[in-house]
Structures are given as C-alpha cells and as structure tokens.
PDB file of C-alpha atoms in Angstrom:
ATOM      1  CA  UNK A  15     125.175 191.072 103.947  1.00 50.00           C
ATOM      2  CA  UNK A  16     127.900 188.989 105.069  1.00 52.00           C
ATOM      3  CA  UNK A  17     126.812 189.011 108.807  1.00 52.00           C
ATOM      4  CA  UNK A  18     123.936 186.576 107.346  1.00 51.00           C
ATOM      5  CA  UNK A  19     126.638 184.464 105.879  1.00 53.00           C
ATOM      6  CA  UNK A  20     127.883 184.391 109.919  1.00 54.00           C
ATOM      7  CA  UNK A  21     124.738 183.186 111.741  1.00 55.00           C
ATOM      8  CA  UNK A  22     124.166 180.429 108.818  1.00 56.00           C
ATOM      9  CA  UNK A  23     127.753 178.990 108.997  1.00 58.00           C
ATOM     10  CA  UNK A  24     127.675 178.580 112.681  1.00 52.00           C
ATOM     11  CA  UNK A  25     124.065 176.601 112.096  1.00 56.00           C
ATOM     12  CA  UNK A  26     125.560 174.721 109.199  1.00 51.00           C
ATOM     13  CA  UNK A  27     128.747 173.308 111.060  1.00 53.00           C
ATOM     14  CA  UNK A  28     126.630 172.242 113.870  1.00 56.00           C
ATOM     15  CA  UNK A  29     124.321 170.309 111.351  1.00 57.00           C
ATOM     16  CA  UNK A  30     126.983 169.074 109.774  1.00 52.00           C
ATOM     17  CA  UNK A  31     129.847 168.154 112.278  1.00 52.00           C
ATOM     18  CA  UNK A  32     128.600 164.524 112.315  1.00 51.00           C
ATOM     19  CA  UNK A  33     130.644 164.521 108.695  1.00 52.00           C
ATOM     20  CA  UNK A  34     133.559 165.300 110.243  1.00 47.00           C
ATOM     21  CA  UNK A  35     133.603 163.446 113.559  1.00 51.00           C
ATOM     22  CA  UNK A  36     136.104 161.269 113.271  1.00 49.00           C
ATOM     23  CA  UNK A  37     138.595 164.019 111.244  1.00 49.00           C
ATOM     24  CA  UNK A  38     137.997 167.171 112.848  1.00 47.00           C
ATOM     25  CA  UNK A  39     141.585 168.826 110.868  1.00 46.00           C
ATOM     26  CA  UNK A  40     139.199 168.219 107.540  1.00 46.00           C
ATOM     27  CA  UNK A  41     137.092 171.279 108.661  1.00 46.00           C
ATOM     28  CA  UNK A  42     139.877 173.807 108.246  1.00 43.00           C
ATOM     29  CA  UNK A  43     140.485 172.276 105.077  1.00 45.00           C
ATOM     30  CA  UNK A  44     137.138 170.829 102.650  1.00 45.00           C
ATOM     31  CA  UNK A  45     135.893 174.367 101.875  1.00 46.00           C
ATOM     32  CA  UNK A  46     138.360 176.656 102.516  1.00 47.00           C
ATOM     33  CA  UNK A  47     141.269 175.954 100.234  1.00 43.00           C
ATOM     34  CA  UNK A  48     139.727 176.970  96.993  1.00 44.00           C
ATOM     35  CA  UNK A  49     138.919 179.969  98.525  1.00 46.00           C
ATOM     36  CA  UNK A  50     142.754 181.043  98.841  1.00 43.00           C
ATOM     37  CA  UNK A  51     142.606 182.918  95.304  1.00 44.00           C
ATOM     38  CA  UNK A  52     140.509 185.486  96.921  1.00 46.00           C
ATOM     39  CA  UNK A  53     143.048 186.515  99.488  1.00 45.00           C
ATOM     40  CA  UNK A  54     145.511 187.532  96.704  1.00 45.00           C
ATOM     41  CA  UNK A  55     146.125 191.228  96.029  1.00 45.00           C
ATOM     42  CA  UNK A  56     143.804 192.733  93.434  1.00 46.00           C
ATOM     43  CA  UNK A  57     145.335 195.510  91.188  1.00 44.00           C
ATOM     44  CA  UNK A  58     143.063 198.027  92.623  1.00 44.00           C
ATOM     45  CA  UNK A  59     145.142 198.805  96.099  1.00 46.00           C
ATOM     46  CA  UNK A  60     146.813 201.774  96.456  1.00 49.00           C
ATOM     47  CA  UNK A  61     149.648 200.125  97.226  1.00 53.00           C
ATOM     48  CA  UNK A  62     151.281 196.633  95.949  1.00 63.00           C
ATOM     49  CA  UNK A  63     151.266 194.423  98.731  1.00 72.00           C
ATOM     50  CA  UNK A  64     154.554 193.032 100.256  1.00 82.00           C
ATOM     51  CA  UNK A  65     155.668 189.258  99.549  1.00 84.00           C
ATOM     52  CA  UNK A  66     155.145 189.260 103.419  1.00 85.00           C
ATOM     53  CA  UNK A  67     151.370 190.555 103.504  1.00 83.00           C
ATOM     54  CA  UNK A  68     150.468 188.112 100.324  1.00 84.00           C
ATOM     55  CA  UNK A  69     152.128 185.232 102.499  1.00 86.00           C
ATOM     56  CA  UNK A  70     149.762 186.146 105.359  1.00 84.00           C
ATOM     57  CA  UNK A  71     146.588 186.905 103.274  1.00 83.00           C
ATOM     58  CA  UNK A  72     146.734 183.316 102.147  1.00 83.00           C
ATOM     59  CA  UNK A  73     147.583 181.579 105.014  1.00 85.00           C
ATOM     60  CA  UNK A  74     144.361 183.919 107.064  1.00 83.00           C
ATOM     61  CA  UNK A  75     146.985 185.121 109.307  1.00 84.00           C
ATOM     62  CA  UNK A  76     145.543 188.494 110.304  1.00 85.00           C
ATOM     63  CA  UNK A  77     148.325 191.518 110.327  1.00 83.00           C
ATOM     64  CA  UNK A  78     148.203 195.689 110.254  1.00 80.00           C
ATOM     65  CA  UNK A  79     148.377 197.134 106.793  1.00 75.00           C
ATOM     66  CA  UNK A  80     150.406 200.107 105.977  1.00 74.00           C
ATOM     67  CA  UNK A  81     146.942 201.762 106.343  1.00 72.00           C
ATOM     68  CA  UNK A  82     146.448 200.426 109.713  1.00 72.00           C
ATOM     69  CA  UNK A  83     143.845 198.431 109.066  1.00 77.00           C
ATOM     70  CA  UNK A  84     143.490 194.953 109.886  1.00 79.00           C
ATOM     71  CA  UNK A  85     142.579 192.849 106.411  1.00 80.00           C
ATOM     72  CA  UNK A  86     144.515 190.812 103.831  1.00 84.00           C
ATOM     73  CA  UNK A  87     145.922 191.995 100.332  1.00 80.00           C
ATOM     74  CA  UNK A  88     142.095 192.274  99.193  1.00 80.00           C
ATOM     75  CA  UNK A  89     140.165 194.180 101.769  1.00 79.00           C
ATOM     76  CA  UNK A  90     137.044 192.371 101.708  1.00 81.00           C
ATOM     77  CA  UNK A  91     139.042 189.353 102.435  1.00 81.00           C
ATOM     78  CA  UNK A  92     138.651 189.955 106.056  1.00 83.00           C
ATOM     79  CA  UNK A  93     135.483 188.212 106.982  1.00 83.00           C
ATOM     80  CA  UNK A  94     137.141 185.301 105.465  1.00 85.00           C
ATOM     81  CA  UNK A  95     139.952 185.583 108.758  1.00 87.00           C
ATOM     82  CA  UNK A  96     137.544 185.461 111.423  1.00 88.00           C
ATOM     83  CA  UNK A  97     135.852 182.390 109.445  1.00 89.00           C
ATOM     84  CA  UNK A  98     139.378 180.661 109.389  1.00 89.00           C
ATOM     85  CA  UNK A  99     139.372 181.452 113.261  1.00 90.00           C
ATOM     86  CA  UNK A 100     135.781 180.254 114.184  1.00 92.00           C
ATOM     87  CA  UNK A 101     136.780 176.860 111.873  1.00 91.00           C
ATOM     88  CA  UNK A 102     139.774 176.323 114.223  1.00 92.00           C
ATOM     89  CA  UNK A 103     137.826 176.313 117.330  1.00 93.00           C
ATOM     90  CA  UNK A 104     134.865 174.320 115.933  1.00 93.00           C
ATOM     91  CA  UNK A 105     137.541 172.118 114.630  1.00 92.00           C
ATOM     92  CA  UNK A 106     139.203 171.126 118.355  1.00 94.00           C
ATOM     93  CA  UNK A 107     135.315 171.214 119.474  1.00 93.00           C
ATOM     94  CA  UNK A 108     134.708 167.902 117.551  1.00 91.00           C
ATOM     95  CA  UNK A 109     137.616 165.952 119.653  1.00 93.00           C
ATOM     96  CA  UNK A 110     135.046 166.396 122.567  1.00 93.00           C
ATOM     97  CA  UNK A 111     132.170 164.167 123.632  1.00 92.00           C
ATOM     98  CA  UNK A 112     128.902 165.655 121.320  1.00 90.00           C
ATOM     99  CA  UNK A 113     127.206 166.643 125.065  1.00 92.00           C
ATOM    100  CA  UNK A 114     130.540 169.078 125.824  1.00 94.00           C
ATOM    101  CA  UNK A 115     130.419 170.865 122.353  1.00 94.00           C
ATOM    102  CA  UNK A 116     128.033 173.485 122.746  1.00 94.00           C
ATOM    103  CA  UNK A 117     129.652 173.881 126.213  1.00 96.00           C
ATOM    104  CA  UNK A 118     132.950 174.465 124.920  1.00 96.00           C
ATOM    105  CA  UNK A 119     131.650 176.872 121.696  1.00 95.00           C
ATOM    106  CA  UNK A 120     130.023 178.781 124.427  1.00 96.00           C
ATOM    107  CA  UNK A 121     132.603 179.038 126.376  1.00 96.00           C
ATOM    108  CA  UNK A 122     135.657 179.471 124.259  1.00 95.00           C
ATOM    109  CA  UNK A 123     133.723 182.565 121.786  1.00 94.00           C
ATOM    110  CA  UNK A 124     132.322 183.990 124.878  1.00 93.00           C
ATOM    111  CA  UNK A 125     135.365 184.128 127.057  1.00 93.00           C
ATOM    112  CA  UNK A 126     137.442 185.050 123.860  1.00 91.00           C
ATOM    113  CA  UNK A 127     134.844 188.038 122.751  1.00 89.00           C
ATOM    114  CA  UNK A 128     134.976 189.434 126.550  1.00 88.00           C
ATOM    115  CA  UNK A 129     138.961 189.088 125.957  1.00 85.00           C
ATOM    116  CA  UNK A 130     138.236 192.250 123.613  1.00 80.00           C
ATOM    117  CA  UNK A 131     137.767 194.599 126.489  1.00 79.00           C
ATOM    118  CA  UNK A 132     141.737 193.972 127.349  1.00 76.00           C
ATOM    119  CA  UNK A 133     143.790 197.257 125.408  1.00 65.00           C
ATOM    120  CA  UNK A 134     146.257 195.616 122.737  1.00 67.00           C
ATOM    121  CA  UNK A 135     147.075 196.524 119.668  1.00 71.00           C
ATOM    122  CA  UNK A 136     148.036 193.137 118.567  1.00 75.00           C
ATOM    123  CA  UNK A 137     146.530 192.581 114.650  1.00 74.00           C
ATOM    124  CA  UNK A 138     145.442 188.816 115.353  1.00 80.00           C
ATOM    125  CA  UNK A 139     143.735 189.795 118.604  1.00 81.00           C
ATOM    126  CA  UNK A 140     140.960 192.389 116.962  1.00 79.00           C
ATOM    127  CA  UNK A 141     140.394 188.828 115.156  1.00 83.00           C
ATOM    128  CA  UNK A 142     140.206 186.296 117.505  1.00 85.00           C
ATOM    129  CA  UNK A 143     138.321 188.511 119.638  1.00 86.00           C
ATOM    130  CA  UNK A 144     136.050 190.162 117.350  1.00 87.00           C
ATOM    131  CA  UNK A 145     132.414 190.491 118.631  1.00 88.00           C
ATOM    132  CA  UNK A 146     131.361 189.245 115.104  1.00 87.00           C
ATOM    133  CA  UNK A 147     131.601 185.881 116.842  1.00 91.00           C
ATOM    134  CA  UNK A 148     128.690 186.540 118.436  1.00 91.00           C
ATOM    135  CA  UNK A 149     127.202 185.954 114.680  1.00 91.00           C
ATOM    136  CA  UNK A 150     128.516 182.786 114.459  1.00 92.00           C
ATOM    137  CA  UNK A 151     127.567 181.427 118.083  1.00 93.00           C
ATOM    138  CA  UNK A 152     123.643 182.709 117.698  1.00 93.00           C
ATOM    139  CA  UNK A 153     123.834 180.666 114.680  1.00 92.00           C
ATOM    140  CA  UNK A 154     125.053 177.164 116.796  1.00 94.00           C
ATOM    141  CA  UNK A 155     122.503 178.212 118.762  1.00 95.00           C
ATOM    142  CA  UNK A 156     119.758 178.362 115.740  1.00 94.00           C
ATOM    143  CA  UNK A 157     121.196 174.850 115.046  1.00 93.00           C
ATOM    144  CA  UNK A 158     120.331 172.950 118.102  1.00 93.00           C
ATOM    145  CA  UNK A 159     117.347 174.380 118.560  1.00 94.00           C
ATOM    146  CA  UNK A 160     116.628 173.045 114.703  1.00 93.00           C
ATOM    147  CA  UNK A 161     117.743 169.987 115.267  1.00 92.00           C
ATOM    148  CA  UNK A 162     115.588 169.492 118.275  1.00 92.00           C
ATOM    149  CA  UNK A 163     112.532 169.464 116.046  1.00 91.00           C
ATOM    150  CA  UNK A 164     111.473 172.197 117.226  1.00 90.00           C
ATOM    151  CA  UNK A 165     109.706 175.423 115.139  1.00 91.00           C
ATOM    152  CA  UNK A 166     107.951 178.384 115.398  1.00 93.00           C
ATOM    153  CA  UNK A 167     104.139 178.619 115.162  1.00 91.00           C
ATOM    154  CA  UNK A 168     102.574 179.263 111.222  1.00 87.00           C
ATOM    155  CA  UNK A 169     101.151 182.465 112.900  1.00 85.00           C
ATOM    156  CA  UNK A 170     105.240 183.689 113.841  1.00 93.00           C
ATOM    157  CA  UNK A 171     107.498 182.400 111.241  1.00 91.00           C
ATOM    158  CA  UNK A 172     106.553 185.100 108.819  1.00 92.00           C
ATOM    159  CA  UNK A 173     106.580 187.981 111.460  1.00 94.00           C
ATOM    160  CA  UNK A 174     109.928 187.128 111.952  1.00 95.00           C
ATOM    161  CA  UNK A 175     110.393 186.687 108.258  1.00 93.00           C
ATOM    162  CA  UNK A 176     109.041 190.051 108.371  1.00 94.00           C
ATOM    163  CA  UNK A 177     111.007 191.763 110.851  1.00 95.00           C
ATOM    164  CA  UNK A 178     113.802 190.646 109.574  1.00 93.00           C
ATOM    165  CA  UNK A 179     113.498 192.246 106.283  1.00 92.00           C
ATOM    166  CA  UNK A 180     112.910 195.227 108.008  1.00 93.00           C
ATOM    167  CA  UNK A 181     116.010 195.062 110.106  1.00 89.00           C
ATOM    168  CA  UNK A 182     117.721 195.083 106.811  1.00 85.00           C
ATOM    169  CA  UNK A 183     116.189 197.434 104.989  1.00 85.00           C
ATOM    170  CA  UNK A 184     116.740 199.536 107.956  1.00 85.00           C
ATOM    171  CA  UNK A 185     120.137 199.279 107.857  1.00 78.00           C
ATOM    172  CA  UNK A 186     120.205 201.106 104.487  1.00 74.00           C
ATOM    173  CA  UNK A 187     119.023 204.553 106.383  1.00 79.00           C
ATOM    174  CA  UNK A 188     121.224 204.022 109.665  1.00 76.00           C
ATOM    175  CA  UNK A 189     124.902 204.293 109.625  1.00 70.00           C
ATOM    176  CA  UNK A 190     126.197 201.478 111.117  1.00 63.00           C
ATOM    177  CA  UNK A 191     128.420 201.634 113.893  1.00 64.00           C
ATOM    178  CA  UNK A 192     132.358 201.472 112.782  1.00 63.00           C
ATOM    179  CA  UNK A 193     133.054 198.133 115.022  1.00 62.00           C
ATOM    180  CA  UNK A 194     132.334 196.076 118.086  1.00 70.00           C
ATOM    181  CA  UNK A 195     129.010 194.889 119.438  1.00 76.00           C
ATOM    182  CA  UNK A 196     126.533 197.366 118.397  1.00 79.00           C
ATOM    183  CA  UNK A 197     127.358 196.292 114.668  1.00 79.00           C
ATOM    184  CA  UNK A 198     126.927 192.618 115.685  1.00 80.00           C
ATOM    185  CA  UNK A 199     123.608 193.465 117.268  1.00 82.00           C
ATOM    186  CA  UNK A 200     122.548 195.451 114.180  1.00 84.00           C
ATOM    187  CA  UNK A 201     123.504 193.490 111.291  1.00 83.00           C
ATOM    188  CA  UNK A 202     123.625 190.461 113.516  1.00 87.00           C
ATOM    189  CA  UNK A 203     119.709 190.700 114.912  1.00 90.00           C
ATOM    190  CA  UNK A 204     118.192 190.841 111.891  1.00 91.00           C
ATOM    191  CA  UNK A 205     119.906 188.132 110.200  1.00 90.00           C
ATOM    192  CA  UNK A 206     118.700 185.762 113.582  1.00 93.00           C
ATOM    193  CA  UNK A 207     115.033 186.890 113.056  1.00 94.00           C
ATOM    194  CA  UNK A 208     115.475 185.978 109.164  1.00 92.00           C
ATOM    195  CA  UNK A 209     116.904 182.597 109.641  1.00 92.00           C
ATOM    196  CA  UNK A 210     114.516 181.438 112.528  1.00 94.00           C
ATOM    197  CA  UNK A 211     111.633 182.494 110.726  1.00 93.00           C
ATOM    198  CA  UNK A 212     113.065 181.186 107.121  1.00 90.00           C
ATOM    199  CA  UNK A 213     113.673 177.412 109.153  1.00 91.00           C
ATOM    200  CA  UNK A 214     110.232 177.500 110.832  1.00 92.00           C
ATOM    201  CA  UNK A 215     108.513 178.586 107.527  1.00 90.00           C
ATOM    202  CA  UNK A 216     110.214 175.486 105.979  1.00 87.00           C
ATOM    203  CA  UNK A 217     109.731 173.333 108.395  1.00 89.00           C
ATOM    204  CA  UNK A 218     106.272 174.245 108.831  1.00 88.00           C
ATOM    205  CA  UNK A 219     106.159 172.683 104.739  1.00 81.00           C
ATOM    206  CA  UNK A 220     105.274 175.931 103.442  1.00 72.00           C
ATOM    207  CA  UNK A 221     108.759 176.338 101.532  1.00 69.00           C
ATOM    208  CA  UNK A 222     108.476 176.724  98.053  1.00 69.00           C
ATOM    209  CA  UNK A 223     112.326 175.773  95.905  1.00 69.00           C
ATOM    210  CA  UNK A 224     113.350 178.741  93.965  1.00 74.00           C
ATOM    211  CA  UNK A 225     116.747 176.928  92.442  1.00 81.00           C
ATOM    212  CA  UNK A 226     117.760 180.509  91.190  1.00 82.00           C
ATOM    213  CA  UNK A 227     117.766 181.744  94.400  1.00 81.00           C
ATOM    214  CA  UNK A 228     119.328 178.592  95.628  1.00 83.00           C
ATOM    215  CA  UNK A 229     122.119 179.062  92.932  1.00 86.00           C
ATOM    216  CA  UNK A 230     122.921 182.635  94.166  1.00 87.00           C
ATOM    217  CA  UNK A 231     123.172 181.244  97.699  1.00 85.00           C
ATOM    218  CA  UNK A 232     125.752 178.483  97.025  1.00 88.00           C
ATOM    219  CA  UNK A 233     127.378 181.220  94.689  1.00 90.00           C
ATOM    220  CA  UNK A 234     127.357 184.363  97.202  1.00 88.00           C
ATOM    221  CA  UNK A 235     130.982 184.165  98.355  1.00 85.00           C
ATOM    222  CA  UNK A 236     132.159 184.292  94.846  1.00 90.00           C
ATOM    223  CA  UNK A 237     130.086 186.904  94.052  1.00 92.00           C
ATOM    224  CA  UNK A 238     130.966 188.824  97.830  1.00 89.00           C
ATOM    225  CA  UNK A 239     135.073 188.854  96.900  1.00 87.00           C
ATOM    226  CA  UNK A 240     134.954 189.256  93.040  1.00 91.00           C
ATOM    227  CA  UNK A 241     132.488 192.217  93.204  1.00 90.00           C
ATOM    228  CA  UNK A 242     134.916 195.141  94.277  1.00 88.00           C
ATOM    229  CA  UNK A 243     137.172 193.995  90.644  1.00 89.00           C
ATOM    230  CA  UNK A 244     133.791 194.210  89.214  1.00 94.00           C
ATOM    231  CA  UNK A 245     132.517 197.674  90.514  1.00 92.00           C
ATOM    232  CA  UNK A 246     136.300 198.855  89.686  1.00 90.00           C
ATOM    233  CA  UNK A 247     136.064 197.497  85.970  1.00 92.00           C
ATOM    234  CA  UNK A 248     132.486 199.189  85.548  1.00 91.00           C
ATOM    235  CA  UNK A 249     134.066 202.711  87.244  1.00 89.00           C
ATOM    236  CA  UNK A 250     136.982 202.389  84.337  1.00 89.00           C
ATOM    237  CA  UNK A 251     134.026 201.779  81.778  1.00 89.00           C
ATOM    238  CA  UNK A 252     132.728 204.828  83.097  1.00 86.00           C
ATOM    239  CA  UNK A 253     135.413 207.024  82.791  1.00 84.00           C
ATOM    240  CA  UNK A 254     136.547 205.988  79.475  1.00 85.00           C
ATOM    241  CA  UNK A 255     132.899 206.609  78.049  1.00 84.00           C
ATOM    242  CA  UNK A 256     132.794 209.925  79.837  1.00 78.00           C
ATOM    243  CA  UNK A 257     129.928 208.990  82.308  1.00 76.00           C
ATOM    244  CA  UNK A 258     129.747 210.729  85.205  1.00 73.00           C
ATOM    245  CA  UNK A 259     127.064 209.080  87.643  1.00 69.00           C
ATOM    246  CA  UNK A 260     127.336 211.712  90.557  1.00 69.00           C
ATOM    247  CA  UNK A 261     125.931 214.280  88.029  1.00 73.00           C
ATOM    248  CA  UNK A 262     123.761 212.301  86.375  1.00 71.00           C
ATOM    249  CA  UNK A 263     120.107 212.359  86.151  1.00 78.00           C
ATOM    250  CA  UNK A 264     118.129 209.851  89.198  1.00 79.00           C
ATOM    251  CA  UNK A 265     116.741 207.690  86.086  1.00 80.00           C
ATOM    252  CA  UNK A 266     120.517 207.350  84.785  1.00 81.00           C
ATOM    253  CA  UNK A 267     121.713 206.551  88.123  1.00 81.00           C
ATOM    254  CA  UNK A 268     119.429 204.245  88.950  1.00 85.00           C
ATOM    255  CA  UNK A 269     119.761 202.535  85.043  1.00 87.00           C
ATOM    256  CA  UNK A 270     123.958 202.904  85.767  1.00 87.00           C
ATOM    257  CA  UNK A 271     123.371 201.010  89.466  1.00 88.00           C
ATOM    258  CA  UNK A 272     121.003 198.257  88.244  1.00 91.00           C
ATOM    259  CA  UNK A 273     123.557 197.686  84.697  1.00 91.00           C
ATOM    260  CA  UNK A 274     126.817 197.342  88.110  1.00 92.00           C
ATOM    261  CA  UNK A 275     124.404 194.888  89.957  1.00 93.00           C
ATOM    262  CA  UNK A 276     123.750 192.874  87.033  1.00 94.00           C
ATOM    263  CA  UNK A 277     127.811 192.912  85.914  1.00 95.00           C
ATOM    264  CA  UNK A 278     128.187 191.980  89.591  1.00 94.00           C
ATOM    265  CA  UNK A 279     126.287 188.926  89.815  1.00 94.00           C
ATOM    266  CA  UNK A 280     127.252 187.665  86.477  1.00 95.00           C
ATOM    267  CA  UNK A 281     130.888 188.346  87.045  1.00 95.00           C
ATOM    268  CA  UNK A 282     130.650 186.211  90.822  1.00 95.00           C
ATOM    269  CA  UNK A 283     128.507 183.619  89.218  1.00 95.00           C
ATOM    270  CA  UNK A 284     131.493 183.105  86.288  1.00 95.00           C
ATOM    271  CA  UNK A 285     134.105 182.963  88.911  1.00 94.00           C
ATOM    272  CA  UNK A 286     131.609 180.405  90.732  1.00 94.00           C
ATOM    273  CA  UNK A 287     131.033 177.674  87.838  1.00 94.00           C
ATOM    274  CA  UNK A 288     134.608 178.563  86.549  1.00 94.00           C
ATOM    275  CA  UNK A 289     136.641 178.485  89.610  1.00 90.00           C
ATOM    276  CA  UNK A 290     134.915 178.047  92.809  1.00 89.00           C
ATOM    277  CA  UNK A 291     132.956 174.848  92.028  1.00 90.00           C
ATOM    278  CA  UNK A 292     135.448 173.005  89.865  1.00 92.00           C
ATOM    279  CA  UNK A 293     137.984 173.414  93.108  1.00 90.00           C
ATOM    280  CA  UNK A 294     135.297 172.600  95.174  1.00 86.00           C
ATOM    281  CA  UNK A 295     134.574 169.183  93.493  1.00 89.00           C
ATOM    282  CA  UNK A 296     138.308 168.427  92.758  1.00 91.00           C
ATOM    283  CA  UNK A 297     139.387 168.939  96.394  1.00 87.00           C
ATOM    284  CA  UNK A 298     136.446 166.926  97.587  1.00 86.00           C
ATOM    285  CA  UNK A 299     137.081 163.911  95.464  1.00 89.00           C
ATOM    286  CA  UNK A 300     141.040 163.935  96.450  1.00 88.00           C
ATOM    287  CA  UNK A 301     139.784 164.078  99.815  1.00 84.00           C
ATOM    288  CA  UNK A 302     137.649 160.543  99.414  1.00 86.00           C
ATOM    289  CA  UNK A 303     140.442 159.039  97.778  1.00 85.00           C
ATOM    290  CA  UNK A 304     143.115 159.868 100.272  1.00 81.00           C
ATOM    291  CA  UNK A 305     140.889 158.729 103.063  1.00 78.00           C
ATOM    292  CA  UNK A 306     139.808 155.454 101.395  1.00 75.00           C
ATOM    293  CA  UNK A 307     143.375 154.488 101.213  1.00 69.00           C
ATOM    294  CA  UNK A 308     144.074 151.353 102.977  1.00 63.00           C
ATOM    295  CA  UNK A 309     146.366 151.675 106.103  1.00 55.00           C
ATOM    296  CA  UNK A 310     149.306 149.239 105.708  1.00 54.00           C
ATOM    297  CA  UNK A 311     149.268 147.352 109.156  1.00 55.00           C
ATOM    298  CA  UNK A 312     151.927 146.844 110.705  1.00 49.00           C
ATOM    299  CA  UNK A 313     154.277 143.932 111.547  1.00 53.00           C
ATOM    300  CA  UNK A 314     155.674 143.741 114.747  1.00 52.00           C
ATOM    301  CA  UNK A 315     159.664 143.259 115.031  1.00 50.00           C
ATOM    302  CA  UNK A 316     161.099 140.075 116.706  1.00 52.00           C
ATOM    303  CA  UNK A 317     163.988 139.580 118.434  1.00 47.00           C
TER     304      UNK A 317
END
C-alpha cells in the first residue's frame, strides 16, 4: 500500500517544512540518503544490471530497462523516484513566501501531471509526470486543512475510517488499472478517506497509541524494499524442501502465506533497527553539527 505512503508524505512535508525553512536543499537530503542501499541491484533480476543503470538507481535518475520498464536496479525501487521528484519541487517551494506555497505545489504537480497527455517516450518524463502526484498533492491538501484546526464531526471520522477500509479491501477483488489516473483514483481515494478520518478520529481525542503499530509505520519502507529478497529467500526454502504451494491444500497455503508475512516483517524490521535507523540517526546528528559550525566572518581587504 504504498499509495498511502503518498498522501501521508505530502501531509507530513507540509507539517513539517517550518524545519526546513531556512535550508530548503536539506529536504532532498535528511531522509533520503540512507535509503540509497535500496536502489542497488538485488541478485534476483534476470539480468545483472549495468555499472550505468546502478549509477542511475542511486542517484533516482529514472531510465528504460532492457525490459522497457521504467524502475531502478530493484524494481520496487520506483516509488522511491517519483518521491525524489516530489522532494525537489517541495524543496524550491520553501524559497517562496509561506502564502505562495500551496500556490506553487498546485500549480507546478498540476501543470506537470497534465504535461502527461504530451506523447514522449522519454524515461524521466513518465516520472515527473506521473499522475501518482496527484497522491502526494491530496495529501498537502489533507495538511492545511489539519493545520487549520479543523476536523470532521465524531459522527464522520469513523465512516470515513470505514470506507476507507473498504476501498482497500476492495482493491484485493478488482484488478487495478496498469497506470495513469484511474490507479491514482483507486488506490489513491481510499487512502484520502483513511487519513482524513484517522486525523479527525485523533483529533477528536479518541486515539488510542498502539506503539507496535507505530513501530511498523516508522519501519514500513524497510519492510516495502527488503520484502521481494524476502519472498525470494522463502520461494528457495520452498523448493529445496520440496513444497509446492500452488498444489497444496487451502489450510497449507494459507499456513505457507501467514509463515512469508511473518519472515517479511521480521526481515524489514531487522533491516530497520540494523540499517535504516542507525543511518537515520548518524546522518541527522552530522547534519546538526555541520550546521552549528560557526561561519568565519570575513575581513574586508584594504588598500
């Protein structure tokens, strides 16, 4: 459910951009460096990527593969290049006055996801145009309508709560459309329902902490791009013992899917306390220090 990831980082940066205010080129930078492991090639593509692609994967630059599709050495690395993207433009968005931001987010996604309808078969286009944008503006959207104190009746947070759900678990019965607006719309809609009714129901003081959920939240990236290496491991398992889930009975498969979900979520959480946080911290710290440096003034030359 990465789309939910998309509507939730578009509210965070707009709750948060007061942090970065006075260095917008941090954004690109605090949380997105430790994430550049991710992007390198795992050993379960076909092919062995190029020095060129791996070069590309880590720097977010989007580029065709040899299979024509459009995503980095590890194929579920791609969300992470429209995330680079949206970071760039929220980025130049904080050099404006705070009353020309929302403007200019509006603006610049919407005139950039309408660039989509122009025919080009340039790689970085389908990601600087991708209607998956749309994710991230509804969530800037969500934002300022948080931040205005404003909330949804007791009687409507939960419907939405509610519908939301459904809109996923609907999801599971409907294909979903191979690209462009109708998959923003469905995976996109629901995931707005959820996160308006999830705000209102907090700020309506009827929240109750579950840290474990809490954990898995600030863990689900790690868990998102280490769980294809998991799911491979558990499919060599599998082999080697002989299993065969396809012809295996609906108790096994459901036993063999639940014993993968579990490996999954232990496996991301590992990489999470083990890689992702540790980074995380480190590259946060070096950032206060080089920051608090003083700034040697300078002495003007005479004649």
């Amino acid at each position: 459910m990465v789309g939910y990831r998309r509507e939730i980082c578009g509210a965070w940066r707009v709750s948060r951009a007061s942090d970065y205010q006075d260095r917008p080129a941090l954004l690109a930078l605090h949380r997105n460096i430790c994430r550049w492991r991710d992007t390198v090639p795992g050993p379960f593509d076909e092919a062995s990527s190029t020095v060129s692609e791996v070069a590309k994967s880590l720097l977010f630059i989007p580029y065709s593969g040899r299979n024509g599709a459009v995503e980095p050495a590890l194929a579920v690395g791609w969300t992470l290049n429209i995330e680079m993207f949206f970071y760039l433009v929220f980025a130049f968005g904080l050099l404006l006055k705070e009353r020309h931001r929302l403007t200019y987010l509006t603006v610049t996604l919407g005139s950039l996801m309408l660039a989509r309808f122009l025919s080009t078969e340039v790689a970085a286009f389908k990601v600087v145009a991708s209607p998956l944008l749309s994710e991230f503006l509804a969530g800037i959207f969500i934002a300022v309508w948080y931040l205005s104190g404003k909330a949804l009746p007791k009687t409507m947070d939960m419907l939405f709560i509610a519908l939301g759900i459904a809109g996923v678990a609907l999801s599971f019965w409907v294909e979903p459309p191979d690209g462009g607006f109708r998959r923003a719309v469905m995976w996109g809609l629901p995931a707005v329902l959820l996160l308006i009714g999830a705000l209102s129901y907090e700020r309506n003081g009827r929240q109750r902490i579950f840290e474990f959920f809490r954990h898995i939240g600030d863990a689900s990236y790690a868990i998102y791009l280490s769980h294809l290496l998991t799911i491979a491991f558990c499919k060599y398992v599998f082999d080697k013992t002989g299993l065969e889930p396809g012809n295996a009975s609906l108790g096994q498969q459901l036993s063999l899917f639940a014993a993968v979900f579990v490996a999954c979520m232990a496996v991301g959480m590992a990489c999470y306390h083990a890689l992702d946080k540790p980074s995380h911290q480190w590259m946060k710290q070096w950032l206060r220090r080089y920051w608090a440096r003083p700034t040697a003034n300078a002495i003007p030359l005479r004649p």
